[in-house]
GROMACS .gro file of N, CA and C in nm:
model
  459
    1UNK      N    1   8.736  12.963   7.907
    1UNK     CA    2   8.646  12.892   7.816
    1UNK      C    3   8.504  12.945   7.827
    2UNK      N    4   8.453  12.925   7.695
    2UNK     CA    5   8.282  13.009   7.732
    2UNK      C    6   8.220  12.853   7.709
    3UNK      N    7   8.122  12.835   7.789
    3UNK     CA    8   8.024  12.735   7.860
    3UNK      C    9   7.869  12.809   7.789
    4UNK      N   10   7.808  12.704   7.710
    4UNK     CA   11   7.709  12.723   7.642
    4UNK      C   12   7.587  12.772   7.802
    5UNK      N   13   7.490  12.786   7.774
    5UNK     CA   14   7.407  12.823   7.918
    5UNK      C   15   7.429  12.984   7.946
    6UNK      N   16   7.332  13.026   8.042
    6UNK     CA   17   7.282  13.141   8.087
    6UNK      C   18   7.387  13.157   8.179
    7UNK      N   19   7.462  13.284   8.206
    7UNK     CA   20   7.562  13.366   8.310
    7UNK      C   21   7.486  13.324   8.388
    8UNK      N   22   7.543  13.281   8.519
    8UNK     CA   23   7.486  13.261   8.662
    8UNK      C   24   7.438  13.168   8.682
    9UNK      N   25   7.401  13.075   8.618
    9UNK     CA   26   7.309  12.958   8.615
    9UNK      C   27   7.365  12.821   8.700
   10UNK      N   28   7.493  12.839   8.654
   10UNK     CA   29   7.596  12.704   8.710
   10UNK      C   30   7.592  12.695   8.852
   11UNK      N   31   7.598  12.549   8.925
   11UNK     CA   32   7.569  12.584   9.089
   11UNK      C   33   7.680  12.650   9.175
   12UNK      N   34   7.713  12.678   9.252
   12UNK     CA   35   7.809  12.752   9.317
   12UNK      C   36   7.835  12.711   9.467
   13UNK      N   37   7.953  12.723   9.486
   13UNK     CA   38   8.011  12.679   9.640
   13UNK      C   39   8.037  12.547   9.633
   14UNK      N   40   8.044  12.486   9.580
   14UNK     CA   41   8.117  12.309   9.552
   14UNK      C   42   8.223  12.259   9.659
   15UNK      N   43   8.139  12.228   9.725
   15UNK     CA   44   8.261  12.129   9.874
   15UNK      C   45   8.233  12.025   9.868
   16UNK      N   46   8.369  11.918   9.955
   16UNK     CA   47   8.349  11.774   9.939
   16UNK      C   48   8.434  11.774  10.058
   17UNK      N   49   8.371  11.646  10.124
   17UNK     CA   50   8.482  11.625  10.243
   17UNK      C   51   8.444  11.395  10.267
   18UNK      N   52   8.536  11.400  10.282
   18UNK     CA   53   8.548  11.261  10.319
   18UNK      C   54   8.575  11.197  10.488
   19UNK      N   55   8.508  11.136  10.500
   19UNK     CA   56   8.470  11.086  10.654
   19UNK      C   57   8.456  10.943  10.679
   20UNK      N   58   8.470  10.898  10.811
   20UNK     CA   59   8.448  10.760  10.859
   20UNK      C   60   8.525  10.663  10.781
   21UNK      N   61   8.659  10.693  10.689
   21UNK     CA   62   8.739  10.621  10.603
   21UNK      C   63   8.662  10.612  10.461
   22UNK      N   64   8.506  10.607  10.419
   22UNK     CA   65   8.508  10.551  10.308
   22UNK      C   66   8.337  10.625  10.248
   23UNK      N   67   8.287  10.725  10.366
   23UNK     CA   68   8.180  10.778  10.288
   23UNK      C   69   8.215  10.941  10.297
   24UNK      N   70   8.157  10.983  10.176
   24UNK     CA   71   8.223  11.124  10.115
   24UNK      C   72   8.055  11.225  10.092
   25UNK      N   73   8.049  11.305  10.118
   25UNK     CA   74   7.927  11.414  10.142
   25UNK      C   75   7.996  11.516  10.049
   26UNK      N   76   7.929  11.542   9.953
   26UNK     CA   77   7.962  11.702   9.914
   26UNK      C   78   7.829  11.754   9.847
   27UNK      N   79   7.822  11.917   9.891
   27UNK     CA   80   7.737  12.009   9.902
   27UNK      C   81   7.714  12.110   9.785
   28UNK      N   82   7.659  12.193   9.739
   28UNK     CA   83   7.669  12.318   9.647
   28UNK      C   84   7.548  12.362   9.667
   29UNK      N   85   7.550  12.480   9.590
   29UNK     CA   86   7.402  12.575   9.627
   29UNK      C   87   7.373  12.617   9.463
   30UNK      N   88   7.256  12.636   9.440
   30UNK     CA   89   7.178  12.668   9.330
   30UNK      C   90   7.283  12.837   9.273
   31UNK      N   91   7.284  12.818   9.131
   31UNK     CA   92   7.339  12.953   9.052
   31UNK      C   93   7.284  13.017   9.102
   32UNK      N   94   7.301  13.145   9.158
   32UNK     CA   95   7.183  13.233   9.217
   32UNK      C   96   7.102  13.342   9.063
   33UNK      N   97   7.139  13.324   8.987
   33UNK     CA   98   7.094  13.369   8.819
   33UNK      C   99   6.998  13.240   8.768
   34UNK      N  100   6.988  13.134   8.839
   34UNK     CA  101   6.926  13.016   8.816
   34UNK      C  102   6.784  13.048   8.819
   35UNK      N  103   6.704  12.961   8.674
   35UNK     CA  104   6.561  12.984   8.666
   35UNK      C  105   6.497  12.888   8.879
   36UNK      N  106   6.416  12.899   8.865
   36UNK     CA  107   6.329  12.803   8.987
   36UNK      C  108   6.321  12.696   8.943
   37UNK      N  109   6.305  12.681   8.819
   37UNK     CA  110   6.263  12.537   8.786
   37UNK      C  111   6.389  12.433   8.746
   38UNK      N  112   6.551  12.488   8.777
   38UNK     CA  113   6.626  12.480   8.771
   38UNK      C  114   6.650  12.351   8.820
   39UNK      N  115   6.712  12.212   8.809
   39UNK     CA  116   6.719  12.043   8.876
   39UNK      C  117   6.907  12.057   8.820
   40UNK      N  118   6.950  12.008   8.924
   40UNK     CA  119   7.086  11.968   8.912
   40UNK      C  120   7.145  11.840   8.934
   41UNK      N  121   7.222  11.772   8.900
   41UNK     CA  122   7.244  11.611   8.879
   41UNK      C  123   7.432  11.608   8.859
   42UNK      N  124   7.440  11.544   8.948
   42UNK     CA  125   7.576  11.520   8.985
   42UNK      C  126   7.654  11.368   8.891
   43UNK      N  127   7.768  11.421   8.849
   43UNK     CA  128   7.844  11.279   8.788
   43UNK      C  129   8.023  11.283   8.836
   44UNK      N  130   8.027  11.192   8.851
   44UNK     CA  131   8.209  11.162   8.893
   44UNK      C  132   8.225  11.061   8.849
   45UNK      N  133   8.394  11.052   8.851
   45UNK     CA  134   8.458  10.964   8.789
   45UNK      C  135   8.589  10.953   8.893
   46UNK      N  136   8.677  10.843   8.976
   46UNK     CA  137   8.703  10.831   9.068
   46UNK      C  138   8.861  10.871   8.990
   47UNK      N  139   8.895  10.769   8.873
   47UNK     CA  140   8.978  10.766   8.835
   47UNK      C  141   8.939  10.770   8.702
   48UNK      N  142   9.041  10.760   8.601
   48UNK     CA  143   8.996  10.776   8.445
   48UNK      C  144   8.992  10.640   8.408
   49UNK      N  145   8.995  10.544   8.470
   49UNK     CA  146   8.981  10.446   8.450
   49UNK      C  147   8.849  10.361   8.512
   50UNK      N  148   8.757  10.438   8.582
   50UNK     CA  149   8.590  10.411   8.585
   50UNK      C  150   8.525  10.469   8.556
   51UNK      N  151   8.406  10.401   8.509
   51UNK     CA  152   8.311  10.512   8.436
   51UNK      C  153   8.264  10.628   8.543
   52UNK      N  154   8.245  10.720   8.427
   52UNK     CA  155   8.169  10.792   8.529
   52UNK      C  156   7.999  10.752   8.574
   53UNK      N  157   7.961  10.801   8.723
   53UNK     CA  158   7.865  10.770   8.787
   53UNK      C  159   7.767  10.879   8.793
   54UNK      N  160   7.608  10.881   8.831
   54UNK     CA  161   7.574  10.982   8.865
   54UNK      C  162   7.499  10.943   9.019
   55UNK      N  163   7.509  11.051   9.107
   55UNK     CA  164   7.484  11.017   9.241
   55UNK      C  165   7.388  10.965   9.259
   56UNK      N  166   7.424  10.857   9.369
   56UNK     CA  167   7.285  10.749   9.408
   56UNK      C  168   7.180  10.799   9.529
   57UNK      N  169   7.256  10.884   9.612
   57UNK     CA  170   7.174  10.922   9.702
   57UNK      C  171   7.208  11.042   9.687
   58UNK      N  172   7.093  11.170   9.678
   58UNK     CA  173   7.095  11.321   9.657
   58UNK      C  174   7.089  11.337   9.791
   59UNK      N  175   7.074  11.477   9.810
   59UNK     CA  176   7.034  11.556   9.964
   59UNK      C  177   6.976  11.691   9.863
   60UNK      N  178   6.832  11.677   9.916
   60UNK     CA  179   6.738  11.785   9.870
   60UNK      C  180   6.714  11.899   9.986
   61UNK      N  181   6.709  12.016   9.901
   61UNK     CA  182   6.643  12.154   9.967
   61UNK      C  183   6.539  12.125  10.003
   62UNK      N  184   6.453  12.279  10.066
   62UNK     CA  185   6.311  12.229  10.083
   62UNK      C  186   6.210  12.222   9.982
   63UNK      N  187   6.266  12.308   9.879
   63UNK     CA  188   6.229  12.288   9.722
   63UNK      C  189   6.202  12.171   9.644
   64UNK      N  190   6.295  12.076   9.697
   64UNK     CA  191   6.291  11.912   9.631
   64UNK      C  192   6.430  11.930   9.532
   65UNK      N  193   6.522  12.036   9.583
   65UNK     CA  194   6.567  12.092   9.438
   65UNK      C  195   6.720  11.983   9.500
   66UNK      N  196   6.831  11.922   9.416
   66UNK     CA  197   6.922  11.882   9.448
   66UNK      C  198   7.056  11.950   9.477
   67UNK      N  199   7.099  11.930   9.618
   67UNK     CA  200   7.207  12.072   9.616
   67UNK      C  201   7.260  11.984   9.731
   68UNK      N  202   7.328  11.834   9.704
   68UNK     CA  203   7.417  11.781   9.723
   68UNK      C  204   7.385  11.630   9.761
   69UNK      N  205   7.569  11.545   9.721
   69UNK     CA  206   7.519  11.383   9.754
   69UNK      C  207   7.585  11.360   9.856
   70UNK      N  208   7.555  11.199   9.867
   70UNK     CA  209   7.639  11.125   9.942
   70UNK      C  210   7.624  11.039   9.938
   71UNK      N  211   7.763  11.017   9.896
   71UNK     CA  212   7.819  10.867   9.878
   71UNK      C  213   7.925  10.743   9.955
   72UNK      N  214   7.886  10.658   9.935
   72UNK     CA  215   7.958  10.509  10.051
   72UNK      C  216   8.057  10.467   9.934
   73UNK      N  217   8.124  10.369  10.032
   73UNK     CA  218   8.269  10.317   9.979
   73UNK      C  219   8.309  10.393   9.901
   74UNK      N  220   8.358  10.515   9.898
   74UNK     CA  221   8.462  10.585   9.844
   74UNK      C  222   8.603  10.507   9.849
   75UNK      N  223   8.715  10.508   9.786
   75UNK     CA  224   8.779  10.453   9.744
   75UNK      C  225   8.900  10.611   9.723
   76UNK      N  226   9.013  10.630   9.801
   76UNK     CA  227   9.043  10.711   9.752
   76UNK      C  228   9.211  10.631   9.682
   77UNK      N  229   9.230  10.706   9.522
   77UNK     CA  230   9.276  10.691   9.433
   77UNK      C  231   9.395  10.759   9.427
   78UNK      N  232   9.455  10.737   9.364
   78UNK     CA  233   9.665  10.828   9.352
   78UNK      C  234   9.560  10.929   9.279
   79UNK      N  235   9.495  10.933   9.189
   79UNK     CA  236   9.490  11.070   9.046
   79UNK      C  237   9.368  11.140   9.158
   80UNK      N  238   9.344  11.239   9.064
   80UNK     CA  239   9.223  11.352   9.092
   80UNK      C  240   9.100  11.277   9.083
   81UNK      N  241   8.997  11.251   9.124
   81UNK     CA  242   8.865  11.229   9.108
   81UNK      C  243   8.811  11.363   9.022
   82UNK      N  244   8.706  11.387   8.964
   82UNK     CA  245   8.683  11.442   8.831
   82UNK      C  246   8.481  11.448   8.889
   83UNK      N  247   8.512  11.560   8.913
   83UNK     CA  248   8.289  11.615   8.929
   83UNK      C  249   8.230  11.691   8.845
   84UNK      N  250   8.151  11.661   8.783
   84UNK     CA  251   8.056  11.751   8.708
   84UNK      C  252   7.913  11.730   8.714
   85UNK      N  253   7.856  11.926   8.758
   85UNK     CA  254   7.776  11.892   8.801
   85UNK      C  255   7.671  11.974   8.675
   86UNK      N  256   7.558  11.923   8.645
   86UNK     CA  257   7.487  12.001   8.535
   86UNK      C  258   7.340  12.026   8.555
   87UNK      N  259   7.316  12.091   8.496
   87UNK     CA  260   7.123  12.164   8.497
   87UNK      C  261   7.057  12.134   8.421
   88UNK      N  262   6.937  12.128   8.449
   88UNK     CA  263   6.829  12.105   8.340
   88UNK      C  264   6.716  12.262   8.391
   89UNK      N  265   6.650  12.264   8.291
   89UNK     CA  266   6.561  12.390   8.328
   89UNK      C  267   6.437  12.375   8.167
   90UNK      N  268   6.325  12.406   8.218
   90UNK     CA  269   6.221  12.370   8.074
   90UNK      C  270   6.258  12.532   8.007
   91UNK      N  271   6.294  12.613   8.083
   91UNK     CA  272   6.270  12.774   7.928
   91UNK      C  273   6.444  12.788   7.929
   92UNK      N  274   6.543  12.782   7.974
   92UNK     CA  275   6.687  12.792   7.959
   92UNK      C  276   6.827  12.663   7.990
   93UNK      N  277   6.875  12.728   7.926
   93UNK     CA  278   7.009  12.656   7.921
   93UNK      C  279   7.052  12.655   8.027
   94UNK      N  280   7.154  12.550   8.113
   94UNK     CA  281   7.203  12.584   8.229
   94UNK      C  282   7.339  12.576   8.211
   95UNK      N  283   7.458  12.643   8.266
   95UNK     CA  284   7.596  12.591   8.258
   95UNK      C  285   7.603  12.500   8.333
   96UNK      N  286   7.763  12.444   8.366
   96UNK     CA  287   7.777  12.329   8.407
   96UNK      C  288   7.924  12.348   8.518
   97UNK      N  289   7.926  12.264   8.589
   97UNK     CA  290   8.059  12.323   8.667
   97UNK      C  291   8.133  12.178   8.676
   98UNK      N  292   8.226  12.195   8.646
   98UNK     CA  293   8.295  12.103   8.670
   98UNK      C  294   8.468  12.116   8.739
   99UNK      N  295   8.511  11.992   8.857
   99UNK     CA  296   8.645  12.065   8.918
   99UNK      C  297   8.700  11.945   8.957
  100UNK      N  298   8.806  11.898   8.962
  100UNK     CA  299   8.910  11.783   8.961
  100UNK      C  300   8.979  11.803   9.123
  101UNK      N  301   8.957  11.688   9.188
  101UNK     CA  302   9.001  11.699   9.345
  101UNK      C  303   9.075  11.583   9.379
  102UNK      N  304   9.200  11.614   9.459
  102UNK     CA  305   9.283  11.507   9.517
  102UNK      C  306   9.177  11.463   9.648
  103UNK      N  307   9.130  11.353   9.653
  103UNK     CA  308   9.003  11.287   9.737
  103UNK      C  309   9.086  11.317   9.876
  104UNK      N  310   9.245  11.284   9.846
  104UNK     CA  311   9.356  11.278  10.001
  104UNK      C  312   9.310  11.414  10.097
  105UNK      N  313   9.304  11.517  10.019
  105UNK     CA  314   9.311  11.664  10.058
  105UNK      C  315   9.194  11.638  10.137
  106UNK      N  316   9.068  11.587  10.065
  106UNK     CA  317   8.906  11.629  10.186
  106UNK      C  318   8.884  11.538  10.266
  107UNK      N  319   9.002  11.444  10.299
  107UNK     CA  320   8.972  11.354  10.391
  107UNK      C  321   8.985  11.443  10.512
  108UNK      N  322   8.881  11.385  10.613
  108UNK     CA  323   8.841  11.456  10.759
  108UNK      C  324   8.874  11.352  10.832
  109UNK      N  325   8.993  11.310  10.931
  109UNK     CA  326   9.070  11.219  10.970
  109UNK      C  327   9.008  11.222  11.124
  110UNK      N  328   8.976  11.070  11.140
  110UNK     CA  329   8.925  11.003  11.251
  110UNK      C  330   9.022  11.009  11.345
  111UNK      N  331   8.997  11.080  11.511
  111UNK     CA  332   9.035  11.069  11.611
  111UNK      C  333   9.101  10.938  11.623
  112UNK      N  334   9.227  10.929  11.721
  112UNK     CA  335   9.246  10.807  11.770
  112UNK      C  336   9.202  10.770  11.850
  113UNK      N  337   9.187  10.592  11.830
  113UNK     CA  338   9.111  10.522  11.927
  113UNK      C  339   9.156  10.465  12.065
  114UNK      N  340   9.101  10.395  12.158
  114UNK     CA  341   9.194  10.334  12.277
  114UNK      C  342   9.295  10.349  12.332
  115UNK      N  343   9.265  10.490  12.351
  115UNK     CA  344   9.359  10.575  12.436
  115UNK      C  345   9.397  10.493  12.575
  116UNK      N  346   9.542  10.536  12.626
  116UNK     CA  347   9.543  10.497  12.760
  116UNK      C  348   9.610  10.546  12.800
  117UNK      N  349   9.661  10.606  12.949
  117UNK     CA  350   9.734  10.658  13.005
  117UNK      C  351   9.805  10.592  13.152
  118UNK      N  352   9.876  10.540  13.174
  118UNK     CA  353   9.926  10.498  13.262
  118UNK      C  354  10.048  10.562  13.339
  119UNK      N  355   9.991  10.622  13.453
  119UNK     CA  356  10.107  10.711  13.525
  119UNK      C  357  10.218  10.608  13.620
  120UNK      N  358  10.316  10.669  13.676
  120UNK     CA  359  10.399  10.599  13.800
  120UNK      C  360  10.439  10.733  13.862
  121UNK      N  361  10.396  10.672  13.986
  121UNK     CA  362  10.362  10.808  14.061
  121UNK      C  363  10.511  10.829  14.117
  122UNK      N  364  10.585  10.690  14.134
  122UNK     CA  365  10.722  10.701  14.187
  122UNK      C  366  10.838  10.724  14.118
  123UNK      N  367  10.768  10.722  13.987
  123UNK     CA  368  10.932  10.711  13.924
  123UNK      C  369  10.865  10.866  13.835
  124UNK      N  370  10.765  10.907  13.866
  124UNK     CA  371  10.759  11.061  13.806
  124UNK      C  372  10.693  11.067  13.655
  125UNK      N  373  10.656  10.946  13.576
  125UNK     CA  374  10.596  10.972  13.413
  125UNK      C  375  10.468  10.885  13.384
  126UNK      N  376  10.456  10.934  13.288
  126UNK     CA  377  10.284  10.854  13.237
  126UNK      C  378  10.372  10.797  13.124
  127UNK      N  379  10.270  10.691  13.105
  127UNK     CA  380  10.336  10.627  12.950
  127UNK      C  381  10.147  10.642  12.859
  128UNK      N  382  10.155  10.708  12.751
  128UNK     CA  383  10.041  10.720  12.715
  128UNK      C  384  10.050  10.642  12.529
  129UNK      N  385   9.942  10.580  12.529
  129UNK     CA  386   9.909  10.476  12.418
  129UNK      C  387   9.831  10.457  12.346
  130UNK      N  388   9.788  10.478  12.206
  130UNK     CA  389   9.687  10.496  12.130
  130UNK      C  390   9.695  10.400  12.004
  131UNK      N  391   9.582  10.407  11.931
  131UNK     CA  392   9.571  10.340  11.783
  131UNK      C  393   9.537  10.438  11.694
  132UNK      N  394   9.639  10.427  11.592
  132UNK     CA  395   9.617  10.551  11.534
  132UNK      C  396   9.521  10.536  11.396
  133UNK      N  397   9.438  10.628  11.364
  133UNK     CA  398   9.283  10.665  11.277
  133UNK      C  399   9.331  10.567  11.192
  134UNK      N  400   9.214  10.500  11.183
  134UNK     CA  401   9.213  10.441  11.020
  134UNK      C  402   9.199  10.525  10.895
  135UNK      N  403   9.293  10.524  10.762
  135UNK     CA  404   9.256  10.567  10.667
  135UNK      C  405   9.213  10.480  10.563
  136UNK      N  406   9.161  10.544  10.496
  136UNK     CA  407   9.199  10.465  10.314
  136UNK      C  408   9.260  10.523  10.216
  137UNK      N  409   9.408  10.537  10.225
  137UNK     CA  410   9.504  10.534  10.096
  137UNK      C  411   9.585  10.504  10.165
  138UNK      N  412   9.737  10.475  10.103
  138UNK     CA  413   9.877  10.378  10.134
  138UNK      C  414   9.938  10.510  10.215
  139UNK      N  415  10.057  10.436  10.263
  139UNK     CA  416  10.175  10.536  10.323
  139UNK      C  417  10.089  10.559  10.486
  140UNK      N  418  10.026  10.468  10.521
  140UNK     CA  419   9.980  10.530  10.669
  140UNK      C  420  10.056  10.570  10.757
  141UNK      N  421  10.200  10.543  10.757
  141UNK     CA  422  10.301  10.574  10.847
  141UNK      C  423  10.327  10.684  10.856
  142UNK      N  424  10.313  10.738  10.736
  142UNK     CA  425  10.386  10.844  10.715
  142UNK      C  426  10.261  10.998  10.730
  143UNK      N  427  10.182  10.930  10.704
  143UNK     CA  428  10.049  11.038  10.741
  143UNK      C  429  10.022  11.148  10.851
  144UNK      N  430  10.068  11.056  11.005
  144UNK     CA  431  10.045  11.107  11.117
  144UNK      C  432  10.126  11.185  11.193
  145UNK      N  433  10.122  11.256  11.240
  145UNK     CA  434  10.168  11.342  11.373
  145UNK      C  435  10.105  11.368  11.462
  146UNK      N  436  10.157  11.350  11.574
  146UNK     CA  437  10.056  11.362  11.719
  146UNK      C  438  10.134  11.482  11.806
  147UNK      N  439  10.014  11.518  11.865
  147UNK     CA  440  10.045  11.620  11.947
  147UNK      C  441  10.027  11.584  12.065
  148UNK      N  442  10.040  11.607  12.171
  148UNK     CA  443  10.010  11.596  12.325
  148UNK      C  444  10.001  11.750  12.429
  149UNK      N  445   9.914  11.800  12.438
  149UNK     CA  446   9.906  11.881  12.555
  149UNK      C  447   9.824  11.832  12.696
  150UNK      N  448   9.915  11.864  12.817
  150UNK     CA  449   9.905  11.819  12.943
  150UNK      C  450   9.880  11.948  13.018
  151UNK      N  451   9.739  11.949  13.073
  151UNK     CA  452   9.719  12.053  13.158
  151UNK      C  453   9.736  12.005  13.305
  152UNK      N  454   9.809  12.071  13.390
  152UNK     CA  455   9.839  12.010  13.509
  152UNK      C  456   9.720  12.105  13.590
  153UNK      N  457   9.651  12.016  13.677
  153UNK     CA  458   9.577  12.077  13.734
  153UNK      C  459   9.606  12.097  13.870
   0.00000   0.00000   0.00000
């Protein structure tokens, strides 16, 4: 598809990652074909069934220039969440980028908590016991796998 705006202009490197169960950070960097006076402004839509938003809290360069948000109570959804991000500039057009993400995929999954280990020295085994990460979407059972490595010292 051809995108009205100047070659190069659109921002570039678009990451998102989701954390602490329910707040989501994502980043991008200025078109490098981008005028200076170049301002970028973020909108999503979680599901197609809420409006779309535009970010409440930015994260500015040292420019003042916007090149990423972050956002609380994320909510992650069965469908794709839906980002588009666009330019303003006073002498040119800017393109626009836009990219559709399963929210499941950038979740960054919380360590387990209240670990414990309880050995028996006589009968030869540890019994070891945890709580496993909180998420936010369904099927938690089925989410996890644990590993265990034991370095004997």
């Amino acid at each position: 598809p051809v995108f009205a705006g100047m070659n190069g202009s659109a921002i570039e490197n678009f990451s998102c990652v989701i954390y602490n169960v329910s707040l989501m950070n994502c980043t991008w960097q200025a078109g490098r074909d981008a005028p200076g006076d170049t301002h970028y402004f973020l909108y999503w839509q979680n599901s197609r069934y809420d409006d779309a938003m535009e970010c409440e809290l930015y994260i500015k360069d040292e420019n003042g220039r916007n090149t990423g948000c972050r956002f609380q109570n994320v909510k992650i959804e069965t469908e794709k969440a839906y980002f588009l991000v666009n330019g303003s500039s006073n002498g040119s057009l800017i393109q626009f980028y836009d990219e559709y993400i399963d929210l499941y995929k950038i979740e960054k999954l919380m360590p387990p908590s209240n670990i414990t280990v309880n050995c028996d020295k006589i009968k030869n085994h540890c019994v070891f016991q945890w709580q496993q990460p909180e998420i936010s979407h369904s099927n938690k059972d089925k989410c996890f796998k644990y590993e265990i490595n034991i370095n004997y010292k």
